[in-house]
Amino acid sequence: MYLKTGRVIKVSGPLVMAEGMEEANLFDVVRVGEQRLIGEIIEMRGDKASIQVYEETSGLGPGAPVVTTGAPLSVELGPGLIESMFDGIQRPLDAIERAAGDFISRGVEVPSLDREKRWHFTPTVNVGDEVETGDIIGVVQETSIIEHKIMIPYGVKGKILSIQEGDYTIIDKIGEIETNKGVLPLTMMQKWPVRKGRPYSRKLNPIEPMVTGQRVVDTLFPVTKGGVACVPGPFGSGKTVVQHQLAKWADAEMVVYIGCGERGNEMTDVLNEFPELKDPKTGEPLMKRTVLIANTSNMPVAAREASIYTGITIAEYFRDMGYSVALMADSTSRWAEALREMSGRLEEMPGEEGYPAYLGSRLADFYERAGKVICFGKDGRVGTITAIGAVSPPGGDLSEPVTQATLRIVKVFWGLDAQLAYRRHFPAINWLNSYSLYVDNTGEWMNENVAEDWSDLRLKAMALLQEEANLEEIVRLVGIDALSEEDRLKLEVAKSIREDYLQQNAFHDVDTYASLEKQYKMMKLVLKFGDEALRALKAGVYLKEILNMEIRDRIARAKYISEDNIGAIDEIFVELEKQIDDLISKGGIMND
Ligand code: ADP
Ligand code: MG
């Protein structure tokens, strides 16, 4: 197909204006200049196109040729995705480095997925089978952990004419299908335009928790498989650690991690660290179930804008196979800044703090692509995407536009608090202002699957934390002497909830993860101390004596009891009752 060449008329950083583009369409990918820089048309007016260029535009000037590829920005989907690291427009970082040295040189053409590598394909359908969109026709054991399902692409329907087991590249023909448009070859790769959500049969209400092993998350502010959450917090408050912990521990089958242009060295850290991470469940490298999208700081701002779409499209593809996928974006603020910069260069009317008026709807479009769905395909399988976006509000000010727009969409808010981080209370999730709108549903699930009093214990813990805040206010006003012994005991129990339960060290071998069973036992123990202490107090024992009990130390260290030994927590229960009984009988004598 011959397409007319346009000409650059203006270059403004990553934004290029071109004329003579009447044959191109909005959202077409174009090649700009002699260097064939990759760009995307983000606005069309008559024959003039505004192009967001994903590579450095220095040296580019008026008159340079622009050609459209006639296709929208798309990703390649097929075996080879897992363990890959891509930039924001799905260029493989290692292949690019090999082709161009340390810096990604401009206009480099590297296919997203390896064209040479052979994968062992095993058909799961037979010749003569009728198949349609989403039907699984075969599998590839892509990594030791993940079986890649090969699916009939969108819009294709017909009868399998041939299909063979064997070792194929992603572009080899693995079979043929007879459709009403004729016979088509079947391959293991498909493409999808990133700005469009991949379709599914039906959306379901996400009610099952995504267990993360992080106590403050699972117990107080749970997220569901298919849920949406955000983690806002100032610099250094622990956003990245939270995201990494979830990548490692969440009970999702696949992880898509989008490192969205946080400070340059931080991205390099991700690129270095992720390949080192072990999957705790299998002992294999975590990368064996991870796709990494990284915008390093030497990449232009526009690539960041695209990266979250590239990431979520890949997540949707694995969801379509029936997997549970966890998607992290760190940080969506950097993405929003890219959006703001492009909007500014387009001279659009700025909204709040210079962000475009469509910031909220763009964010909603992104999070809307998460969820729990019945996938296309005859087997009616269910897949989920849980999306967790970090937000970096400047100065930690939650009233800024990106945080506010995000809070209007997501159902879980883990508010990281600079004060808590400063006091080294980690994860620094503020229990007073954070929330989860899934808690009713997950509570039922927990009651059925973990323990019937799970929700009661959670409520009790939340109430104590709230009471602590109220009592502290009174102490601030009139001093600790104004409090009764019972109130002082409440403060102690709340402190124990915070320090012995909510605080969790991501870098401690045992403490880094707590199963729901362990969380339940620990929570029950901390609250049990409160009940038992109250019993003693009422029997006339001095609070001071109760607080000096040796057992408290064991309660505090319960978090370090390993998963294969959690019965040891039950022993602390027994010992607690015994020590309280002893105090009461001793106290009884003293009081006589
Ligand atoms: P942010 O991404 O918000 O700038 P980081 O995630 O890089 O912050 O966290 C900053 C530091 O806080 C970490 O390097 C670590 O020392 C500490 N930290 C955060 N969360 C935890 C945790 N759960 N356990 C232990 N240390 C933590
Ligand atoms: Mg960070």
Coordinates of C-alpha atoms and ligand atoms in Angstrom, one line a residue:
M1 CA 0.0 0.0 0.0
Y2 CA 1.4 3.4 -0.9
L3 CA 0.9 6.1 1.6
K4 CA 1.7 9.7 1.1
T5 CA 4.6 11.3 3.0
G6 CA 3.9 14.2 5.2
R7 CA 6.3 16.9 6.3
V8 CA 7.3 18.2 9.7
I9 CA 6.3 21.8 10.3
K10 CA 7.2 22.2 14.0
V11 CA 9.1 20.4 16.7
S12 CA 8.4 21.1 20.4
G13 CA 10.3 18.5 22.5
P14 CA 8.4 15.2 22.2
L15 CA 5.6 16.9 20.2
V16 CA 5.9 17.2 16.4
M17 CA 3.5 18.8 14.1
A18 CA 3.3 17.6 10.5
E19 CA 1.3 18.6 7.5
G20 CA 0.2 16.6 4.4
M21 CA -1.0 13.8 6.7
E22 CA -4.5 13.5 5.2
E23 CA -4.1 9.8 4.7
A24 CA -3.3 9.1 8.3
N25 CA -5.7 8.5 11.1
L26 CA -5.8 9.6 14.7
F27 CA -3.7 7.2 16.8
D28 CA -1.8 5.9 13.9
V29 CA 1.8 5.0 14.5
V30 CA 4.1 7.1 12.3
R31 CA 7.8 7.2 11.5
V32 CA 9.3 10.7 11.8
G33 CA 12.4 12.0 10.0
E34 CA 15.3 10.2 8.3
Q35 CA 15.9 8.5 11.6
R36 CA 12.4 7.0 11.4
L37 CA 11.6 7.9 15.0
I38 CA 8.5 6.2 16.4
G39 CA 5.6 8.4 17.1
E40 CA 1.8 8.3 17.5
I41 CA -0.8 10.8 16.2
I42 CA -2.6 12.2 19.2
E43 CA -4.5 14.9 17.4
M44 CA -5.7 15.4 13.8
R45 CA -6.9 18.7 12.3
G46 CA -7.4 18.6 8.5
D47 CA -4.1 17.5 7.1
K48 CA -2.2 18.5 10.2
A49 CA -1.2 15.9 12.7
S50 CA 0.1 16.4 16.2
I51 CA 2.5 13.5 16.9
Q52 CA 3.8 12.3 20.2
V53 CA 7.3 11.0 19.5
Y54 CA 8.6 8.2 21.7
E55 CA 12.2 9.0 21.0
E56 CA 14.6 11.9 21.4
T57 CA 13.7 14.5 18.8
S58 CA 16.9 16.6 18.8
G59 CA 18.2 17.2 15.3
L60 CA 14.7 16.9 13.8
G61 CA 13.5 20.0 12.0
P62 CA 10.9 21.3 9.6
G63 CA 10.7 19.6 6.3
A64 CA 11.6 16.1 7.6
P65 CA 9.5 13.3 6.2
V66 CA 6.7 11.7 8.1
V67 CA 5.1 8.4 7.1
T68 CA 2.2 6.6 8.7
T69 CA 2.3 2.9 9.3
G70 CA -1.5 2.9 9.0
A71 CA -1.8 1.0 12.3
P72 CA -2.4 2.1 15.9
L73 CA 0.1 1.6 18.6
S74 CA -0.1 -2.1 19.3
V75 CA 1.6 -4.8 21.4
E76 CA 2.7 -8.2 20.3
L77 CA 1.1 -11.0 22.4
G78 CA 2.5 -14.5 22.5
P79 CA 5.1 -16.7 24.0
G80 CA 8.2 -14.7 25.0
L81 CA 6.4 -12.1 27.0
I82 CA 7.2 -13.6 30.4
E83 CA 10.6 -12.7 31.8
S84 CA 10.9 -9.9 29.3
M85 CA 11.7 -6.3 30.2
F86 CA 10.2 -3.8 27.8
D87 CA 10.2 -0.1 27.4
G88 CA 6.9 1.9 27.3
I89 CA 6.2 0.9 23.7
Q90 CA 7.2 -2.7 24.2
R91 CA 10.7 -2.6 22.8
P92 CA 12.7 -5.3 24.5
L93 CA 15.4 -3.6 26.6
D94 CA 18.0 -6.2 26.3
A95 CA 17.7 -6.7 22.5
I96 CA 17.8 -2.9 22.0
E97 CA 20.9 -2.7 24.1
R98 CA 22.5 -5.4 22.1
A99 CA 21.5 -3.7 18.8
A100 CA 22.5 -0.2 19.9
G101 CA 24.9 -0.3 22.8
D102 CA 24.1 1.1 26.2
F103 CA 21.7 3.8 25.0
I104 CA 18.7 3.1 23.1
S105 CA 19.6 4.6 19.9
R106 CA 16.9 6.1 17.8
G107 CA 14.8 4.5 15.2
V108 CA 16.1 1.0 16.1
E109 CA 13.8 -1.6 14.8
V110 CA 13.6 -4.6 17.1
P111 CA 10.6 -6.8 17.2
S112 CA 8.9 -6.9 20.6
L113 CA 8.9 -10.7 20.8
D114 CA 11.7 -12.9 19.7
R115 CA 11.1 -14.2 16.2
E116 CA 13.8 -16.9 16.2
K117 CA 13.1 -18.7 19.5
R118 CA 11.2 -22.0 19.2
W119 CA 8.5 -23.0 21.6
H120 CA 7.0 -26.4 22.0
F121 CA 3.3 -26.2 21.0
T122 CA 0.8 -28.8 22.1
P123 CA -2.6 -28.6 20.5
T124 CA -5.7 -28.9 22.7
V125 CA -8.2 -29.0 19.8
N126 CA -8.6 -31.5 17.0
V127 CA -9.0 -31.1 13.3
G128 CA -12.7 -30.4 12.6
D129 CA -13.4 -28.6 15.8
E130 CA -15.4 -25.4 15.6
V131 CA -13.6 -22.6 17.4
E132 CA -14.2 -18.9 18.0
T133 CA -12.6 -15.9 19.6
G134 CA -10.9 -16.8 22.9
D135 CA -11.0 -20.5 22.5
I136 CA -7.8 -22.1 23.6
I137 CA -6.3 -24.2 20.8
G138 CA -3.1 -25.3 22.5
V139 CA -0.5 -24.6 25.1
V140 CA 3.2 -23.7 25.4
Q141 CA 5.0 -24.3 28.7
E142 CA 6.6 -20.9 28.5
T143 CA 8.4 -20.9 31.9
S144 CA 8.6 -23.5 34.6
I145 CA 5.6 -21.8 36.3
I146 CA 3.4 -20.5 33.5
E147 CA 1.6 -22.3 30.8
H148 CA 0.9 -20.0 27.9
K149 CA -2.5 -20.6 26.4
I150 CA -2.7 -20.0 22.7
M151 CA -6.1 -18.5 21.9
I152 CA -8.1 -17.8 18.8
P153 CA -7.7 -14.0 18.2
Y154 CA -10.6 -11.6 18.4
G155 CA -13.0 -11.7 15.5
V156 CA -11.9 -15.1 14.2
K157 CA -14.3 -18.0 14.0
G158 CA -14.3 -21.2 12.0
K159 CA -13.3 -24.8 11.7
I160 CA -9.8 -26.2 12.5
L161 CA -8.4 -27.5 9.2
S162 CA -5.1 -28.6 10.5
I163 CA -3.1 -28.2 13.7
Q164 CA 0.2 -29.9 14.7
E165 CA 2.3 -30.4 17.8
G166 CA 5.9 -29.3 17.4
D167 CA 8.6 -26.7 18.0
Y168 CA 7.6 -23.4 16.4
T169 CA 8.6 -19.8 16.4
I170 CA 5.8 -17.3 17.1
I171 CA 5.3 -16.5 13.4
D172 CA 5.4 -20.1 12.2
K173 CA 2.1 -21.6 11.0
I174 CA 0.9 -24.1 13.6
G175 CA -2.3 -24.9 11.8
E176 CA -5.1 -23.5 9.6
I177 CA -8.6 -22.4 10.2
E178 CA -11.4 -22.3 7.7
T179 CA -13.5 -19.1 8.2
N180 CA -16.2 -17.5 6.2
K181 CA -13.5 -15.1 4.9
G182 CA -11.4 -18.1 3.7
V183 CA -8.6 -20.2 5.1
L184 CA -6.4 -18.4 7.6
P185 CA -3.1 -19.5 9.1
L186 CA -2.9 -20.0 12.8
T187 CA 0.2 -18.7 14.7
M188 CA 1.1 -18.3 18.3
M189 CA 1.2 -14.5 18.2
Q190 CA -1.5 -11.9 18.1
K191 CA -1.5 -8.1 18.2
W192 CA -3.6 -5.7 20.1
P193 CA -3.9 -1.9 20.0
V194 CA -2.9 -0.7 23.5
R195 CA -5.4 2.1 23.9
K196 CA -8.3 -0.2 23.6
G197 CA -9.3 -2.7 26.3
R198 CA -9.4 -6.3 25.2
P199 CA -12.9 -7.6 25.2
Y200 CA -14.4 -10.3 27.4
S201 CA -17.8 -11.9 27.9
R202 CA -19.0 -10.4 31.1
K203 CA -17.7 -8.5 34.1
L204 CA -18.2 -10.0 37.6
N205 CA -18.2 -8.5 41.0
P206 CA -14.7 -9.1 42.6
I207 CA -15.4 -10.5 46.1
E208 CA -12.5 -12.9 46.8
P209 CA -9.5 -11.3 48.5
M210 CA -6.2 -11.2 46.8
V211 CA -4.1 -12.4 49.7
T212 CA -0.9 -10.4 50.0
G213 CA 0.6 -11.7 53.2
Q214 CA 0.9 -8.1 54.4
R215 CA -1.1 -7.9 57.7
V216 CA -2.3 -4.3 57.4
V217 CA -3.5 -5.0 53.9
D218 CA -5.2 -8.4 54.3
T219 CA -6.7 -7.7 57.7
L220 CA -7.6 -4.0 57.7
F221 CA -7.7 -2.8 54.1
P222 CA -8.0 -5.9 51.7
V223 CA -8.0 -5.8 48.0
T224 CA -9.8 -8.3 45.9
K225 CA -8.8 -10.4 42.9
G226 CA -10.0 -8.0 40.2
G227 CA -10.0 -5.0 42.5
V228 CA -8.4 -1.6 42.2
A229 CA -6.2 0.1 44.8
C230 CA -3.9 3.0 45.1
V231 CA -0.9 3.7 47.3
P232 CA -0.3 7.4 47.6
G233 CA 2.6 8.6 49.7
P234 CA 5.4 11.1 49.8
F235 CA 9.0 10.3 48.8
G236 CA 10.5 7.6 51.0
S237 CA 7.2 6.5 52.6
G238 CA 7.4 3.0 51.2
K239 CA 5.4 3.0 47.9
T240 CA 7.9 1.0 46.0
V241 CA 8.5 -1.5 48.9
V242 CA 4.7 -2.0 49.1
Q243 CA 4.5 -2.7 45.3
H244 CA 7.5 -5.1 45.4
Q245 CA 6.0 -6.9 48.4
L246 CA 2.7 -7.4 46.5
A247 CA 4.6 -8.5 43.4
K248 CA 6.4 -11.1 45.4
W249 CA 3.7 -12.3 47.7
A250 CA 0.2 -11.6 46.3
D251 CA -1.6 -14.8 45.3
A252 CA -1.7 -13.8 41.7
E253 CA -0.5 -16.1 39.0
M254 CA 1.1 -13.4 36.9
V255 CA 2.7 -10.1 37.7
V256 CA 2.9 -7.1 35.3
Y257 CA 5.1 -4.4 36.8
I258 CA 5.2 -1.0 35.2
G259 CA 8.1 1.2 36.4
C260 CA 6.8 4.4 35.2
G261 CA 9.7 6.8 35.3
E262 CA 10.3 7.4 38.9
R263 CA 13.7 8.9 39.6
G264 CA 16.2 7.5 37.1
N265 CA 18.3 5.4 39.6
E266 CA 15.2 3.9 41.1
M267 CA 14.2 2.5 37.7
T268 CA 17.7 1.1 37.3
D269 CA 17.2 -0.5 40.8
V270 CA 14.0 -2.2 39.5
L271 CA 15.8 -3.5 36.4
N272 CA 18.6 -4.8 38.6
E273 CA 16.6 -6.0 41.5
F274 CA 13.7 -7.8 39.8
P275 CA 15.7 -10.4 38.1
E276 CA 17.2 -11.2 41.5
L277 CA 13.9 -11.6 43.3
K278 CA 12.9 -15.2 44.2
D279 CA 9.3 -16.4 43.9
P280 CA 8.7 -17.5 47.5
K281 CA 6.0 -19.9 46.4
T282 CA 8.2 -21.9 43.9
G283 CA 11.8 -20.9 44.8
E284 CA 12.2 -20.0 41.1
P285 CA 13.1 -16.5 40.0
L286 CA 10.1 -14.2 40.3
M287 CA 10.7 -13.2 36.7
K288 CA 9.3 -16.6 35.6
R289 CA 5.9 -15.2 36.1
T290 CA 6.6 -11.5 35.6
V291 CA 6.6 -9.0 32.7
L292 CA 8.4 -5.8 33.4
I293 CA 7.8 -2.5 31.7
A294 CA 10.4 0.1 32.5
N295 CA 10.9 3.7 31.5
T296 CA 14.4 4.7 32.4
S297 CA 15.1 8.3 32.8
N298 CA 16.9 8.6 29.5
M299 CA 13.7 7.8 27.7
P300 CA 11.5 10.7 26.6
V301 CA 8.4 11.6 28.5
A302 CA 6.0 10.4 25.9
A303 CA 7.0 6.7 26.4
R304 CA 5.9 7.0 29.9
E305 CA 2.5 8.0 28.8
A306 CA 2.2 4.9 26.7
S307 CA 3.7 2.5 29.2
I308 CA 0.6 2.0 31.4
Y309 CA -1.4 1.1 28.3
T310 CA 1.2 -1.3 27.1
G311 CA 1.3 -2.9 30.6
I312 CA -2.4 -3.3 31.0
T313 CA -2.8 -4.7 27.6
I314 CA -0.3 -7.4 28.4
A315 CA -2.1 -8.0 31.7
E316 CA -5.4 -8.4 29.9
Y317 CA -3.9 -10.9 27.6
F318 CA -2.9 -13.2 30.5
R319 CA -6.3 -12.5 32.1
D320 CA -7.9 -13.8 28.9
M321 CA -6.1 -17.1 29.5
G322 CA -7.9 -17.4 32.8
Y323 CA -5.1 -16.3 35.1
S324 CA -5.2 -14.0 38.0
V325 CA -2.9 -11.1 37.2
A326 CA -1.5 -8.4 39.5
L327 CA -0.5 -5.2 37.8
M328 CA 1.5 -2.6 39.6
A329 CA 2.2 0.9 38.3
D330 CA 4.9 2.9 40.1
S331 CA 4.1 5.7 39.8
T332 CA 1.0 6.9 38.1
S333 CA 2.0 10.5 39.0
R334 CA 4.9 10.3 36.6
W335 CA 2.5 9.1 33.9
A336 CA 0.2 12.0 34.7
E337 CA 3.1 14.4 34.5
A338 CA 3.8 13.1 31.0
L339 CA 0.2 13.7 30.1
R340 CA 0.4 17.2 31.5
E341 CA 3.5 17.9 29.5
M342 CA 2.0 16.7 26.2
S343 CA -1.2 18.6 26.9
G344 CA 0.8 21.8 27.6
R345 CA 2.7 21.4 24.3
L346 CA -0.6 20.9 22.5
E347 CA -1.7 24.2 24.1
E348 CA -4.8 22.7 25.4
M349 CA -6.8 24.6 28.1
P350 CA -5.2 23.6 31.3
G351 CA -7.2 22.3 34.3
E352 CA -6.2 22.1 37.9
E353 CA -2.4 22.6 38.4
G354 CA -1.9 22.4 34.7
Y355 CA -3.2 18.9 34.2
P356 CA -5.5 18.5 31.3
A357 CA -9.3 18.4 32.0
Y358 CA -9.4 14.8 30.8
L359 CA -6.9 13.6 33.5
G360 CA -9.7 12.0 35.5
S361 CA -11.3 10.2 32.6
R362 CA -7.9 8.9 31.3
L363 CA -7.2 7.5 34.8
A364 CA -10.7 6.0 34.9
D365 CA -10.2 4.4 31.5
F366 CA -7.0 2.8 32.8
Y367 CA -8.4 1.4 36.1
E368 CA -11.6 0.3 34.3
R369 CA -9.6 -2.3 32.5
A370 CA -8.9 -4.1 35.7
G371 CA -11.6 -6.4 37.1
K372 CA -12.8 -10.0 37.3
V373 CA -14.3 -11.2 34.0
I374 CA -15.7 -14.3 32.3
C375 CA -13.3 -14.5 29.4
F376 CA -14.1 -15.1 25.8
G377 CA -13.9 -18.8 24.9
K378 CA -16.3 -21.7 25.2
D379 CA -14.9 -23.0 28.6
G380 CA -16.2 -19.9 30.4
R381 CA -13.0 -19.5 32.3
V382 CA -12.6 -16.6 34.7
G383 CA -9.6 -14.2 34.8
T384 CA -8.8 -11.2 36.9
I385 CA -6.6 -8.2 36.9
T386 CA -5.9 -6.5 40.2
A387 CA -4.5 -3.0 39.5
I388 CA -2.4 -1.2 42.1
G389 CA -1.2 2.3 41.3
A390 CA 1.3 4.2 43.4
V391 CA 0.8 7.9 43.5
S392 CA 3.5 10.4 44.5
P393 CA 1.7 13.6 45.5
P394 CA 4.3 16.4 45.7
G395 CA 5.0 17.0 49.4
G396 CA 2.5 14.3 50.3
D397 CA -0.4 16.6 49.8
L398 CA -3.4 14.4 49.1
S399 CA -5.5 17.2 47.8
E400 CA -3.5 17.5 44.6
P401 CA -5.3 16.5 41.3
V402 CA -3.8 13.1 40.5
T403 CA -4.5 11.7 44.0
Q404 CA -8.0 13.2 44.0
A405 CA -8.8 11.9 40.6
T406 CA -7.5 8.4 41.5
L407 CA -9.4 8.3 44.8
R408 CA -12.6 8.9 42.8
I409 CA -12.0 5.7 40.9
V410 CA -10.2 3.1 43.1
K411 CA -11.9 1.1 45.9
V412 CA -8.9 0.8 48.2
F413 CA -6.8 3.6 49.6
W414 CA -3.6 2.7 51.4
G415 CA -2.4 6.1 52.6
L416 CA 1.3 6.1 53.3
D417 CA 2.2 8.5 56.0
A418 CA 5.5 10.4 56.3
Q419 CA 5.3 10.6 60.1
L420 CA 4.9 6.8 60.4
A421 CA 7.8 6.2 58.0
Y422 CA 9.8 8.6 60.0
R423 CA 9.0 6.7 63.1
R424 CA 9.9 3.5 61.1
H425 CA 6.4 2.1 61.4
F426 CA 6.4 0.1 58.2
P427 CA 4.3 -0.5 56.1
A428 CA 3.6 3.2 56.8
I429 CA -0.1 2.7 55.9
N430 CA -2.2 5.1 58.0
W431 CA -4.9 3.1 59.7
L432 CA -7.0 6.1 60.4
N433 CA -7.5 7.4 56.9
S434 CA -7.0 4.3 54.7
Y435 CA -10.0 2.3 53.6
S436 CA -11.2 -0.6 51.5
L437 CA -14.6 -0.7 50.0
Y438 CA -14.3 -4.5 49.5
V439 CA -14.2 -5.2 53.2
D440 CA -17.8 -6.4 53.4
N441 CA -17.3 -9.0 50.7
T442 CA -13.9 -10.1 51.7
G443 CA -15.1 -10.3 55.4
E444 CA -17.7 -12.8 54.4
W445 CA -15.1 -14.8 52.5
M446 CA -12.7 -14.7 55.5
N447 CA -15.4 -15.8 57.9
E448 CA -16.1 -18.7 55.6
N449 CA -12.6 -19.6 54.7
V450 CA -10.4 -18.6 57.6
A451 CA -12.3 -18.2 60.8
E452 CA -15.9 -17.3 61.6
D453 CA -14.9 -14.5 63.9
W454 CA -12.5 -12.9 61.4
S455 CA -14.7 -9.9 60.8
D456 CA -15.5 -9.4 64.4
L457 CA -11.8 -9.4 65.4
R458 CA -11.1 -6.9 62.6
L459 CA -13.8 -4.6 63.8
K460 CA -12.6 -4.8 67.3
A461 CA -9.1 -4.0 66.2
M462 CA -10.3 -1.0 64.1
A463 CA -12.4 0.3 67.0
L464 CA -9.5 0.1 69.4
L465 CA -7.2 2.0 67.0
Q466 CA -9.9 4.7 66.6
E467 CA -10.4 4.9 70.4
E468 CA -6.6 5.3 70.8
A469 CA -6.7 8.3 68.6
N470 CA -9.6 9.8 70.7
L471 CA -7.9 9.0 74.0
E472 CA -4.6 10.5 72.8
E473 CA -6.5 13.7 72.1
I474 CA -7.7 13.7 75.7
V475 CA -4.2 13.0 77.0
R476 CA -2.9 15.9 74.9
L477 CA -5.5 18.2 76.5
V478 CA -5.5 17.2 80.1
G479 CA -2.7 14.7 80.6
I480 CA -2.5 11.0 81.2
D481 CA -3.8 11.2 84.8
A482 CA -7.2 12.0 83.4
L483 CA -7.5 8.4 82.1
S484 CA -8.9 5.5 84.0
E485 CA -6.9 2.3 84.2
E486 CA -9.2 0.7 81.7
D487 CA -8.6 3.5 79.2
R488 CA -4.9 3.2 79.8
L489 CA -5.2 -0.5 79.1
K490 CA -6.9 0.3 75.8
L491 CA -4.0 2.5 74.9
E492 CA -1.7 -0.4 75.6
V493 CA -3.7 -2.8 73.5
A494 CA -3.9 -0.4 70.6
K495 CA -0.1 0.1 70.8
S496 CA 0.3 -3.7 70.7
I497 CA -2.0 -3.8 67.6
R498 CA 0.2 -1.2 65.9
E499 CA 3.6 -2.5 66.9
D500 CA 3.1 -6.3 67.3
Y501 CA 0.6 -6.7 64.5
L502 CA 0.5 -3.9 61.9
Q503 CA 4.3 -3.3 61.7
Q504 CA 5.8 -5.8 59.4
N505 CA 9.3 -5.8 58.2
A506 CA 9.6 -6.5 54.5
F507 CA 13.2 -7.4 54.9
H508 CA 12.9 -10.0 57.6
D509 CA 12.9 -13.6 56.4
V510 CA 9.9 -14.7 58.4
D511 CA 8.0 -11.5 59.0
T512 CA 7.9 -10.5 55.3
Y513 CA 4.9 -12.7 54.8
A514 CA 2.1 -13.9 57.0
S515 CA -0.5 -16.4 55.9
L516 CA -4.2 -15.7 56.7
E517 CA -4.1 -18.4 59.4
K518 CA -1.1 -16.7 61.0
Q519 CA -2.7 -13.3 60.7
Y520 CA -5.8 -14.7 62.4
K521 CA -3.9 -16.3 65.3
M522 CA -1.8 -13.1 65.8
M523 CA -4.7 -10.8 65.7
K524 CA -6.6 -13.0 68.1
L525 CA -3.7 -13.1 70.5
V526 CA -3.2 -9.4 70.6
L527 CA -6.9 -8.9 71.3
K528 CA -6.9 -11.8 73.8
F529 CA -4.3 -10.0 75.8
G530 CA -6.7 -7.0 76.1
D531 CA -9.6 -9.2 77.3
E532 CA -7.4 -11.1 79.8
A533 CA -5.8 -8.0 81.1
L534 CA -9.2 -6.5 81.6
R535 CA -10.3 -9.6 83.5
A536 CA -7.3 -9.1 85.8
L537 CA -7.9 -5.4 86.2
K538 CA -11.4 -6.1 87.3
A539 CA -10.2 -8.6 89.8
G540 CA -8.1 -5.9 91.4
V541 CA -4.7 -6.4 89.8
Y542 CA -2.7 -3.3 89.2
L543 CA -2.3 -2.2 85.5
K544 CA 1.5 -1.9 86.1
E545 CA 1.7 -5.5 87.1
I546 CA -0.2 -6.6 84.0
L547 CA 1.9 -4.6 81.7
N548 CA 5.1 -6.0 83.2
M549 CA 4.0 -9.6 82.5
E550 CA 6.7 -11.6 80.8
I551 CA 4.2 -13.0 78.3
R552 CA 4.0 -9.6 76.5
D553 CA 7.4 -10.1 75.1
R554 CA 6.3 -13.4 73.6
I555 CA 3.2 -11.7 72.1
A556 CA 5.5 -9.1 70.5
R557 CA 7.7 -11.8 69.0
A558 CA 4.8 -13.9 67.6
K559 CA 5.4 -12.3 64.2
Y560 CA 8.8 -14.1 64.0
I561 CA 7.2 -17.5 64.4
S562 CA 7.6 -19.3 61.1
E563 CA 4.6 -20.6 59.1
D564 CA 5.5 -24.2 59.6
N565 CA 5.4 -23.7 63.4
I566 CA 2.3 -21.5 63.9
G567 CA 1.0 -23.9 66.5
A568 CA 3.5 -22.2 68.8
I569 CA 1.1 -19.2 68.8
D570 CA -1.5 -21.3 70.5
E571 CA 1.0 -22.1 73.3
I572 CA 1.3 -18.3 74.0
F573 CA -2.5 -18.3 74.4
V574 CA -2.4 -20.9 77.1
E575 CA 0.6 -19.3 78.8
L576 CA -1.2 -15.9 78.7
E577 CA -4.2 -17.3 80.5
K578 CA -2.0 -19.0 83.1
Q579 CA 0.0 -15.9 83.9
I580 CA -3.2 -13.9 84.2
D581 CA -4.6 -16.5 86.6
D582 CA -1.5 -16.3 88.6
L583 CA -1.6 -12.5 88.8
I584 CA -5.2 -12.7 89.9
S585 CA -4.7 -15.2 92.6
K586 CA -1.6 -13.3 93.8
G587 CA -3.4 -9.9 93.5
G588 CA -6.3 -11.4 95.4
I589 CA -4.1 -12.1 98.4
M590 CA -2.5 -8.6 98.2
N591 CA -5.8 -6.9 98.1
D592 CA -7.1 -8.8 101.1
Ligands
ADP1 P1 9.0 5.5 48.1 O1 8.9 4.6 46.9 O2 7.7 5.9 48.6 O3 9.8 6.7 47.8 P2 10.4 3.3 49.2 O4 9.5 2.2 48.9 O5 11.6 3.4 48.4 O6 9.7 4.7 49.3 O7 10.8 3.1 50.8 C1 11.8 3.9 51.4 C2 12.5 3.1 52.5 O8 11.6 2.8 53.5 C3 12.9 1.7 52.1 O9 14.2 1.7 51.5 C4 13.0 0.9 53.4 O10 14.2 1.2 54.1 C5 11.9 1.5 54.2 N1 10.7 0.7 54.1 C6 9.5 0.9 53.5 N2 8.6 -0.1 53.7 C7 9.2 -1.0 54.5 C8 8.8 -2.2 55.1 N3 7.6 -2.8 54.9 N4 9.7 -2.8 55.9 C9 10.9 -2.3 56.1 N5 11.3 -1.2 55.6 C10 10.5 -0.5 54.8
MG2 MG 9.4 4.6 45.0

